[in-house]
Amino acid sequence: MAFRIAFCATASLRPFALALGVAGALVAAPARAESKVYVSSEKDNKIYVFSAGGERQAAIEVCKRPRDMSFSPDHAQIYVICGDSNALGVVDLAGGKLAGTVPLGESPEMFSLSPDGKTAYVSIEDDSVLGAYDVATKKSLFEVKTGGEPEGVLVTRDGKTAYVTSEVANVVHVIDLGTKKVTKNIKVGKRPRRFVMSPDGTELWVTNELDASVSVVDTRTQTEKQKIKFALKGMREADITPVGMAISPDGKSVWVGLGRANHVAEVDVASKAVKNQVLVGKRAWGLGFAPDGKTLYVANGMSDDMTVIDTASGKALKTVPAGRVPHTILVSK
């Protein structure tokens, strides 16, 4: 009898022990946090925070006219250009607030960080320069003269070169960051605006706002090798104004915001063929991908909203309010 009692007790305790083991395993491997979508609102002076599904969760007060944004290398902060404050805002994501600012030149536009995140390279429109700023000390390091109305900035992965568009000169400046000099001007389309780089670094894609096109630059020869034109049935070419772009995480597609055409276009990187066009909101400029590439978020500046697109089907899932004049989209990992 004693043996039977002991045996039963042991058997009855086994499920409890297994349950504890499962619970322990769950504690040891916490669920991965859901991505968050950050949208800068030029007129609200805020960065709105959304869930991956497009539900608004919070709003962060920042400096005036927030526009271009980038994560710090550790993703603990967001840096944001504030055009009317002439500053780079530093947003602490854990605290959900503006932690400080870095003074910039008059009317800053876009920027790119050095690979180590210590230097911000900013296009300063009114002065027609690329300005370099130390983020930690908040000091101006140097300036490089550009053509009129510099806009897009892209620093290469090795930190040695910056590409800058000049909307007036219709060129892409190639700047050696070591010598602090323009080494070449690449002729592209009319009013070049923004960049994406191919994963292997051999192609630089440039939107031409007043040319209804994207220029593809060969970075080995620093020359334009191809131009991709966009057309929409029933729409004039003058109303197709490409500005923002995003490259898919797998590097196979580039999605282009067509501005006043109220569409985004998917372009196959290998063939350079336009695969799909999706109707979104008014003046589609800012674009951002979910980490898995399955969802694309589009900021529509003139309809004050954000469109969520399923990239596999190439269809818009929903459009949600995103503040007045949404500009740039960042998606956390």
mmCIF file of C-alpha atoms in Angstrom:
data_model
loop_
_atom_site.group_PDB
_atom_site.id
_atom_site.type_symbol
_atom_site.label_atom_id
_atom_site.label_comp_id
_atom_site.label_asym_id
_atom_site.label_seq_id
_atom_site.Cartn_x
_atom_site.Cartn_y
_atom_site.Cartn_z
ATOM 1 C CA MET A 1 0.000 0.000 0.000
ATOM 2 C CA ALA A 2 2.797 2.398 0.875
ATOM 3 C CA PHE A 3 4.390 1.736 -2.498
ATOM 4 C CA ARG A 4 1.136 2.467 -4.319
ATOM 5 C CA ILE A 5 0.660 5.744 -2.479
ATOM 6 C CA ALA A 6 4.177 6.923 -3.276
ATOM 7 C CA PHE A 7 3.791 5.915 -6.907
ATOM 8 C CA CYS A 8 0.514 7.771 -7.247
ATOM 9 C CA ALA A 9 1.961 10.883 -5.655
ATOM 10 C CA THR A 10 4.883 10.868 -8.054
ATOM 11 C CA ALA A 11 2.599 10.368 -11.039
ATOM 12 C CA SER A 12 0.269 13.126 -9.909
ATOM 13 C CA LEU A 13 3.155 15.549 -9.546
ATOM 14 C CA ARG A 14 4.540 14.891 -13.047
ATOM 15 C CA PRO A 15 2.068 17.130 -14.954
ATOM 16 C CA PHE A 16 2.715 19.893 -12.439
ATOM 17 C CA ALA A 17 6.477 19.583 -12.952
ATOM 18 C CA LEU A 18 6.024 19.580 -16.719
ATOM 19 C CA ALA A 19 3.856 22.661 -16.467
ATOM 20 C CA LEU A 20 6.570 24.412 -14.504
ATOM 21 C CA GLY A 21 9.104 23.411 -17.133
ATOM 22 C CA VAL A 22 6.961 24.839 -19.920
ATOM 23 C CA ALA A 23 6.374 28.031 -17.970
ATOM 24 C CA GLY A 24 10.091 28.355 -17.361
ATOM 25 C CA ALA A 25 10.785 27.918 -21.048
ATOM 26 C CA LEU A 26 8.271 30.647 -21.850
ATOM 27 C CA VAL A 27 9.929 33.025 -19.423
ATOM 28 C CA ALA A 28 13.357 32.227 -20.834
ATOM 29 C CA ALA A 29 12.227 32.975 -24.409
ATOM 30 C CA PRO A 30 9.977 36.064 -24.315
ATOM 31 C CA ALA A 31 7.863 36.871 -27.356
ATOM 32 C CA ARG A 32 9.439 39.238 -29.846
ATOM 33 C CA ALA A 33 8.093 42.794 -29.585
ATOM 34 C CA GLU A 34 5.850 43.945 -32.410
ATOM 35 C CA SER A 35 7.280 46.502 -34.808
ATOM 36 C CA LYS A 36 6.215 50.104 -34.390
ATOM 37 C CA VAL A 37 5.649 52.606 -37.181
ATOM 38 C CA TYR A 38 6.802 56.202 -36.655
ATOM 39 C CA VAL A 39 5.422 59.021 -38.818
ATOM 40 C CA SER A 40 6.647 62.642 -38.709
ATOM 41 C CA SER A 41 3.901 65.270 -39.051
ATOM 42 C CA GLU A 42 5.136 68.611 -40.408
ATOM 43 C CA LYS A 43 2.180 70.700 -39.249
ATOM 44 C CA ASP A 44 1.536 69.020 -35.904
ATOM 45 C CA ASN A 45 5.178 69.154 -34.754
ATOM 46 C CA LYS A 46 4.857 65.561 -33.639
ATOM 47 C CA ILE A 47 5.970 62.053 -34.407
ATOM 48 C CA TYR A 48 2.986 59.707 -34.318
ATOM 49 C CA VAL A 49 3.473 56.109 -33.202
ATOM 50 C CA PHE A 50 1.428 53.316 -34.783
ATOM 51 C CA SER A 51 1.222 49.571 -34.341
ATOM 52 C CA ALA A 52 2.270 47.361 -37.235
ATOM 53 C CA GLY A 53 -1.411 47.045 -38.092
ATOM 54 C CA GLY A 54 -1.858 50.811 -38.373
ATOM 55 C CA GLU A 55 -3.491 51.652 -35.033
ATOM 56 C CA ARG A 56 -2.282 54.916 -33.518
ATOM 57 C CA GLN A 57 -0.724 54.365 -30.095
ATOM 58 C CA ALA A 58 1.041 57.585 -29.092
ATOM 59 C CA ALA A 59 2.281 61.020 -30.140
ATOM 60 C CA ILE A 60 5.697 62.493 -29.348
ATOM 61 C CA GLU A 61 6.064 66.287 -29.254
ATOM 62 C CA VAL A 62 9.187 67.380 -31.109
ATOM 63 C CA CYS A 63 10.645 70.533 -32.684
ATOM 64 C CA LYS A 64 8.991 72.564 -35.456
ATOM 65 C CA ARG A 65 8.204 71.018 -38.848
ATOM 66 C CA PRO A 66 9.620 67.512 -38.336
ATOM 67 C CA ARG A 67 10.549 65.856 -41.620
ATOM 68 C CA ASP A 68 13.274 63.325 -42.383
ATOM 69 C CA MET A 69 14.027 60.739 -39.686
ATOM 70 C CA SER A 70 16.548 58.007 -38.923
ATOM 71 C CA PHE A 71 17.139 55.572 -36.078
ATOM 72 C CA SER A 72 20.356 55.707 -34.091
ATOM 73 C CA PRO A 73 22.514 52.590 -34.683
ATOM 74 C CA ASP A 74 21.152 50.952 -31.498
ATOM 75 C CA HIS A 75 17.548 51.966 -32.309
ATOM 76 C CA ALA A 76 17.256 53.622 -28.880
ATOM 77 C CA GLN A 77 16.741 57.061 -30.437
ATOM 78 C CA ILE A 78 15.217 58.705 -33.468
ATOM 79 C CA TYR A 79 16.945 61.667 -35.080
ATOM 80 C CA VAL A 80 14.552 64.015 -36.859
ATOM 81 C CA ILE A 81 15.159 67.062 -39.052
ATOM 82 C CA CYS A 82 13.050 70.029 -37.908
ATOM 83 C CA GLY A 83 12.938 72.466 -40.821
ATOM 84 C CA ASP A 84 11.448 75.440 -38.995
ATOM 85 C CA SER A 85 13.588 74.989 -35.874
ATOM 86 C CA ASN A 86 16.809 74.647 -37.900
ATOM 87 C CA ALA A 87 17.663 71.701 -35.708
ATOM 88 C CA LEU A 88 18.135 67.971 -35.520
ATOM 89 C CA GLY A 89 15.844 66.627 -32.818
ATOM 90 C CA VAL A 90 16.994 63.699 -30.671
ATOM 91 C CA VAL A 91 14.047 61.583 -29.509
ATOM 92 C CA ASP A 92 14.432 59.112 -26.635
ATOM 93 C CA LEU A 93 12.200 56.177 -27.558
ATOM 94 C CA ALA A 94 12.141 54.572 -24.107
ATOM 95 C CA GLY A 95 10.914 57.811 -22.547
ATOM 96 C CA GLY A 96 8.826 58.797 -25.554
ATOM 97 C CA LYS A 97 10.047 62.389 -25.572
ATOM 98 C CA LEU A 98 12.397 64.882 -27.205
ATOM 99 C CA ALA A 99 15.681 64.612 -25.306
ATOM 100 C CA GLY A 100 17.619 67.385 -27.055
ATOM 101 C CA THR A 101 18.457 69.160 -30.299
ATOM 102 C CA VAL A 102 21.508 69.787 -32.469
ATOM 103 C CA PRO A 103 21.602 73.280 -34.080
ATOM 104 C CA LEU A 104 21.742 73.216 -37.894
ATOM 105 C CA GLY A 105 21.899 75.714 -40.747
ATOM 106 C CA GLU A 106 18.951 77.547 -42.310
ATOM 107 C CA SER A 107 16.176 75.323 -43.680
ATOM 108 C CA PRO A 108 17.616 71.820 -43.294
ATOM 109 C CA GLU A 109 16.056 69.232 -45.617
ATOM 110 C CA MET A 110 17.300 65.635 -45.446
ATOM 111 C CA PHE A 111 20.202 63.813 -43.786
ATOM 112 C CA SER A 112 22.205 60.627 -43.539
ATOM 113 C CA LEU A 113 24.210 59.310 -40.601
ATOM 114 C CA SER A 114 27.786 58.076 -40.673
ATOM 115 C CA PRO A 115 28.026 54.283 -40.192
ATOM 116 C CA ASP A 116 28.924 54.754 -36.509
ATOM 117 C CA GLY A 117 26.038 57.172 -35.993
ATOM 118 C CA LYS A 118 28.308 59.915 -34.646
ATOM 119 C CA THR A 119 28.031 62.375 -37.554
ATOM 120 C CA ALA A 120 24.923 63.701 -39.285
ATOM 121 C CA TYR A 121 25.349 64.889 -42.869
ATOM 122 C CA VAL A 122 22.552 67.354 -43.608
ATOM 123 C CA SER A 123 21.432 69.152 -46.770
ATOM 124 C CA ILE A 124 21.022 72.857 -45.915
ATOM 125 C CA GLU A 125 18.723 74.331 -48.553
ATOM 126 C CA ASP A 126 19.110 78.078 -47.996
ATOM 127 C CA ASP A 127 22.910 77.937 -47.908
ATOM 128 C CA SER A 128 23.254 75.316 -50.695
ATOM 129 C CA VAL A 129 25.654 73.181 -48.681
ATOM 130 C CA LEU A 130 26.058 69.731 -47.205
ATOM 131 C CA GLY A 131 26.737 70.295 -43.515
ATOM 132 C CA ALA A 132 28.449 67.790 -41.221
ATOM 133 C CA TYR A 133 27.495 67.870 -37.514
ATOM 134 C CA ASP A 134 28.817 66.002 -34.485
ATOM 135 C CA VAL A 135 25.693 64.577 -32.823
ATOM 136 C CA ALA A 136 27.262 64.234 -29.346
ATOM 137 C CA THR A 137 28.980 67.630 -29.087
ATOM 138 C CA LYS A 138 26.340 69.410 -31.224
ATOM 139 C CA LYS A 139 29.087 71.179 -33.153
ATOM 140 C CA SER A 140 29.320 71.954 -36.857
ATOM 141 C CA LEU A 141 32.284 70.084 -38.330
ATOM 142 C CA PHE A 142 32.443 71.330 -41.922
ATOM 143 C CA GLU A 143 30.414 72.305 -44.986
ATOM 144 C CA VAL A 144 30.697 71.404 -48.670
ATOM 145 C CA LYS A 145 29.189 73.704 -51.289
ATOM 146 C CA THR A 146 26.529 72.178 -53.543
ATOM 147 C CA GLY A 147 24.209 73.257 -56.315
ATOM 148 C CA GLY A 148 20.978 75.091 -55.523
ATOM 149 C CA GLU A 149 18.409 73.466 -53.222
ATOM 150 C CA PRO A 150 20.256 70.362 -52.064
ATOM 151 C CA GLU A 151 17.855 67.672 -50.869
ATOM 152 C CA GLY A 152 18.583 63.944 -50.747
ATOM 153 C CA VAL A 153 21.659 62.714 -48.847
ATOM 154 C CA LEU A 154 23.068 59.191 -48.789
ATOM 155 C CA VAL A 155 26.318 58.168 -47.101
ATOM 156 C CA THR A 156 27.916 54.937 -48.312
ATOM 157 C CA ARG A 157 28.331 51.996 -45.956
ATOM 158 C CA ASP A 158 32.083 52.575 -45.683
ATOM 159 C CA GLY A 159 31.480 56.184 -44.620
ATOM 160 C CA LYS A 160 33.820 57.571 -47.282
ATOM 161 C CA THR A 161 31.367 59.077 -49.779
ATOM 162 C CA ALA A 162 28.181 61.139 -49.662
ATOM 163 C CA TYR A 163 25.743 61.527 -52.538
ATOM 164 C CA VAL A 164 23.663 64.723 -52.567
ATOM 165 C CA THR A 165 20.969 65.808 -55.022
ATOM 166 C CA SER A 166 20.687 69.395 -56.265
ATOM 167 C CA GLU A 167 17.126 70.167 -57.324
ATOM 168 C CA VAL A 168 18.210 73.261 -59.279
ATOM 169 C CA ALA A 169 21.325 71.893 -61.006
ATOM 170 C CA ASN A 170 19.689 68.536 -61.868
ATOM 171 C CA VAL A 171 22.761 66.646 -60.711
ATOM 172 C CA VAL A 172 23.912 64.240 -58.045
ATOM 173 C CA HIS A 173 27.051 65.476 -56.302
ATOM 174 C CA VAL A 174 29.636 62.854 -55.349
ATOM 175 C CA ILE A 175 31.423 64.130 -52.229
ATOM 176 C CA ASP A 176 34.626 62.683 -50.802
ATOM 177 C CA LEU A 177 34.104 63.007 -47.043
ATOM 178 C CA GLY A 178 37.833 62.662 -46.384
ATOM 179 C CA THR A 179 38.907 65.577 -48.560
ATOM 180 C CA LYS A 180 35.550 67.358 -48.097
ATOM 181 C CA LYS A 181 35.292 68.059 -51.821
ATOM 182 C CA VAL A 182 32.905 67.325 -54.677
ATOM 183 C CA THR A 183 34.682 64.827 -56.922
ATOM 184 C CA LYS A 184 32.012 64.471 -59.597
ATOM 185 C CA ASN A 185 28.617 65.785 -60.691
ATOM 186 C CA ILE A 186 26.356 63.134 -62.201
ATOM 187 C CA LYS A 187 23.732 64.465 -64.616
ATOM 188 C CA VAL A 188 20.316 62.927 -63.955
ATOM 189 C CA GLY A 189 16.694 64.006 -64.567
ATOM 190 C CA LYS A 190 14.804 67.167 -63.694
ATOM 191 C CA ARG A 191 14.622 68.096 -60.004
ATOM 192 C CA PRO A 192 16.281 65.042 -58.425
ATOM 193 C CA ARG A 193 15.106 64.382 -54.873
ATOM 194 C CA ARG A 194 15.832 61.127 -53.000
ATOM 195 C CA PHE A 195 17.981 57.987 -53.054
ATOM 196 C CA VAL A 196 18.083 54.269 -52.401
ATOM 197 C CA MET A 197 21.152 52.068 -52.783
ATOM 198 C CA SER A 198 21.128 48.478 -54.038
ATOM 199 C CA PRO A 199 22.234 45.888 -51.441
ATOM 200 C CA ASP A 200 25.542 45.283 -53.224
ATOM 201 C CA GLY A 201 26.250 49.020 -53.498
ATOM 202 C CA THR A 202 26.626 48.982 -57.293
ATOM 203 C CA GLU A 203 23.437 50.919 -58.125
ATOM 204 C CA LEU A 204 22.204 54.235 -56.797
ATOM 205 C CA TRP A 205 18.562 54.983 -57.606
ATOM 206 C CA VAL A 206 17.513 58.655 -57.818
ATOM 207 C CA THR A 207 13.965 60.026 -58.121
ATOM 208 C CA ASN A 208 13.458 62.830 -60.667
ATOM 209 C CA GLU A 209 10.366 64.726 -59.510
ATOM 210 C CA LEU A 210 9.738 66.765 -62.675
ATOM 211 C CA ASP A 211 10.732 64.003 -65.085
ATOM 212 C CA ALA A 212 8.291 61.246 -64.034
ATOM 213 C CA SER A 213 11.322 58.993 -63.721
ATOM 214 C CA VAL A 214 14.019 57.332 -61.654
ATOM 215 C CA SER A 215 17.673 57.436 -62.722
ATOM 216 C CA VAL A 216 19.806 54.376 -62.036
ATOM 217 C CA VAL A 217 23.443 55.355 -61.443
ATOM 218 C CA ASP A 218 26.320 52.896 -61.798
ATOM 219 C CA THR A 219 28.428 53.631 -58.710
ATOM 220 C CA ARG A 220 31.521 52.058 -60.278
ATOM 221 C CA THR A 221 31.582 54.559 -63.145
ATOM 222 C CA GLN A 222 29.530 57.278 -61.369
ATOM 223 C CA THR A 223 27.328 57.703 -64.442
ATOM 224 C CA GLU A 224 23.630 57.290 -65.164
ATOM 225 C CA LYS A 225 23.155 53.945 -66.894
ATOM 226 C CA GLN A 226 19.370 53.796 -67.175
ATOM 227 C CA LYS A 227 16.213 55.841 -66.696
ATOM 228 C CA ILE A 228 12.937 54.254 -65.596
ATOM 229 C CA LYS A 229 9.859 56.180 -66.747
ATOM 230 C CA PHE A 230 6.455 56.050 -65.090
ATOM 231 C CA ALA A 231 3.065 56.371 -66.761
ATOM 232 C CA LEU A 232 -0.492 56.102 -65.470
ATOM 233 C CA LYS A 233 -3.521 55.667 -67.666
ATOM 234 C CA GLY A 234 -5.524 58.878 -67.969
ATOM 235 C CA MET A 235 -2.892 60.962 -66.163
ATOM 236 C CA ARG A 236 -0.556 63.623 -67.528
ATOM 237 C CA GLU A 237 3.178 63.103 -67.140
ATOM 238 C CA ALA A 238 3.438 66.439 -65.303
ATOM 239 C CA ASP A 239 1.274 65.012 -62.512
ATOM 240 C CA ILE A 240 3.566 62.023 -61.965
ATOM 241 C CA THR A 241 6.100 63.382 -59.497
ATOM 242 C CA PRO A 242 8.360 60.705 -57.943
ATOM 243 C CA VAL A 243 10.013 61.670 -54.668
ATOM 244 C CA GLY A 244 10.260 59.059 -51.898
ATOM 245 C CA MET A 245 11.503 55.491 -52.353
ATOM 246 C CA ALA A 246 12.065 52.355 -50.298
ATOM 247 C CA ILE A 247 13.894 49.171 -51.212
ATOM 248 C CA SER A 248 12.444 45.874 -49.990
ATOM 249 C CA PRO A 249 14.393 44.015 -47.282
ATOM 250 C CA ASP A 250 15.254 41.266 -49.776
ATOM 251 C CA GLY A 251 16.575 43.858 -52.239
ATOM 252 C CA LYS A 252 14.394 42.614 -55.084
ATOM 253 C CA SER A 253 11.951 45.511 -55.406
ATOM 254 C CA VAL A 254 12.050 49.287 -55.143
ATOM 255 C CA TRP A 255 8.775 51.006 -54.361
ATOM 256 C CA VAL A 256 8.461 54.607 -55.545
ATOM 257 C CA GLY A 257 6.023 57.254 -54.303
ATOM 258 C CA LEU A 258 4.591 59.033 -57.350
ATOM 259 C CA GLY A 259 3.636 62.238 -55.532
ATOM 260 C CA ARG A 260 0.699 64.072 -57.100
ATOM 261 C CA ALA A 261 -0.240 60.944 -59.058
ATOM 262 C CA ASN A 262 -1.520 59.492 -55.745
ATOM 263 C CA HIS A 263 0.019 56.088 -56.477
ATOM 264 C CA VAL A 264 3.078 54.072 -55.536
ATOM 265 C CA ALA A 265 4.870 51.912 -58.096
ATOM 266 C CA GLU A 266 6.750 48.671 -57.554
ATOM 267 C CA VAL A 267 9.855 48.270 -59.731
ATOM 268 C CA ASP A 268 11.725 44.993 -60.150
ATOM 269 C CA VAL A 269 15.384 45.670 -59.347
ATOM 270 C CA ALA A 270 16.791 43.072 -61.741
ATOM 271 C CA SER A 271 14.728 43.870 -64.847
ATOM 272 C CA LYS A 272 13.936 47.538 -64.008
ATOM 273 C CA ALA A 273 10.336 46.809 -65.081
ATOM 274 C CA VAL A 274 7.367 48.424 -63.323
ATOM 275 C CA LYS A 275 5.499 45.455 -61.832
ATOM 276 C CA ASN A 276 2.605 47.107 -60.071
ATOM 277 C CA GLN A 277 0.948 50.433 -59.275
ATOM 278 C CA VAL A 278 -1.206 50.931 -56.175
ATOM 279 C CA LEU A 279 -3.645 53.763 -55.511
ATOM 280 C CA VAL A 280 -2.968 55.427 -52.146
ATOM 281 C CA GLY A 281 -3.668 58.907 -50.722
ATOM 282 C CA LYS A 282 -2.830 62.373 -52.011
ATOM 283 C CA ARG A 283 0.833 63.241 -52.667
ATOM 284 C CA ALA A 284 2.462 59.949 -51.751
ATOM 285 C CA TRP A 285 6.058 60.654 -50.716
ATOM 286 C CA GLY A 286 7.359 58.923 -47.600
ATOM 287 C CA LEU A 287 7.635 55.111 -47.663
ATOM 288 C CA GLY A 288 8.780 52.513 -45.142
ATOM 289 C CA PHE A 289 8.891 48.704 -45.037
ATOM 290 C CA ALA A 290 8.076 46.296 -42.241
ATOM 291 C CA PRO A 291 11.195 44.227 -41.381
ATOM 292 C CA ASP A 292 9.819 41.129 -43.131
ATOM 293 C CA GLY A 293 8.966 43.086 -46.282
ATOM 294 C CA LYS A 294 5.342 41.953 -46.243
ATOM 295 C CA THR A 295 3.922 45.392 -45.460
ATOM 296 C CA LEU A 296 4.673 48.812 -46.923
ATOM 297 C CA TYR A 297 3.597 52.036 -45.221
ATOM 298 C CA VAL A 298 3.044 55.179 -47.315
ATOM 299 C CA ALA A 299 2.777 58.762 -45.995
ATOM 300 C CA ASN A 300 0.296 60.827 -48.010
ATOM 301 C CA GLY A 301 1.220 64.460 -47.391
ATOM 302 C CA MET A 302 -1.852 66.203 -48.799
ATOM 303 C CA SER A 303 -4.548 63.864 -47.498
ATOM 304 C CA ASP A 304 -3.041 63.705 -43.996
ATOM 305 C CA ASP A 305 -3.008 59.927 -43.817
ATOM 306 C CA MET A 306 -0.986 56.731 -44.143
ATOM 307 C CA THR A 307 -1.773 53.809 -46.439
ATOM 308 C CA VAL A 308 -0.892 50.264 -45.397
ATOM 309 C CA ILE A 309 -0.084 47.990 -48.363
ATOM 310 C CA ASP A 310 0.203 44.212 -48.529
ATOM 311 C CA THR A 311 3.209 43.780 -50.815
ATOM 312 C CA ALA A 312 2.473 40.162 -51.823
ATOM 313 C CA SER A 313 -0.928 41.004 -53.300
ATOM 314 C CA GLY A 314 0.033 44.565 -54.204
ATOM 315 C CA LYS A 315 -3.127 45.910 -52.620
ATOM 316 C CA ALA A 316 -3.898 48.617 -50.083
ATOM 317 C CA LEU A 317 -5.273 47.156 -46.847
ATOM 318 C CA LYS A 318 -6.315 50.380 -45.141
ATOM 319 C CA THR A 319 -5.670 54.111 -44.917
ATOM 320 C CA VAL A 320 -5.531 55.770 -41.489
ATOM 321 C CA PRO A 321 -5.205 59.401 -40.293
ATOM 322 C CA ALA A 322 -1.539 60.299 -39.670
ATOM 323 C CA GLY A 323 -1.525 63.964 -38.612
ATOM 324 C CA ARG A 324 -1.247 67.064 -40.733
ATOM 325 C CA VAL A 325 1.216 66.700 -43.613
ATOM 326 C CA PRO A 326 2.888 63.376 -42.767
ATOM 327 C CA HIS A 327 6.384 63.296 -44.210
ATOM 328 C CA THR A 328 8.680 60.385 -43.315
ATOM 329 C CA ILE A 329 8.043 56.844 -42.098
ATOM 330 C CA LEU A 330 10.334 54.702 -39.928
ATOM 331 C CA VAL A 331 9.557 51.129 -38.898
ATOM 332 C CA SER A 332 11.294 49.510 -35.936
ATOM 333 C CA LYS A 333 12.837 46.040 -36.179
#
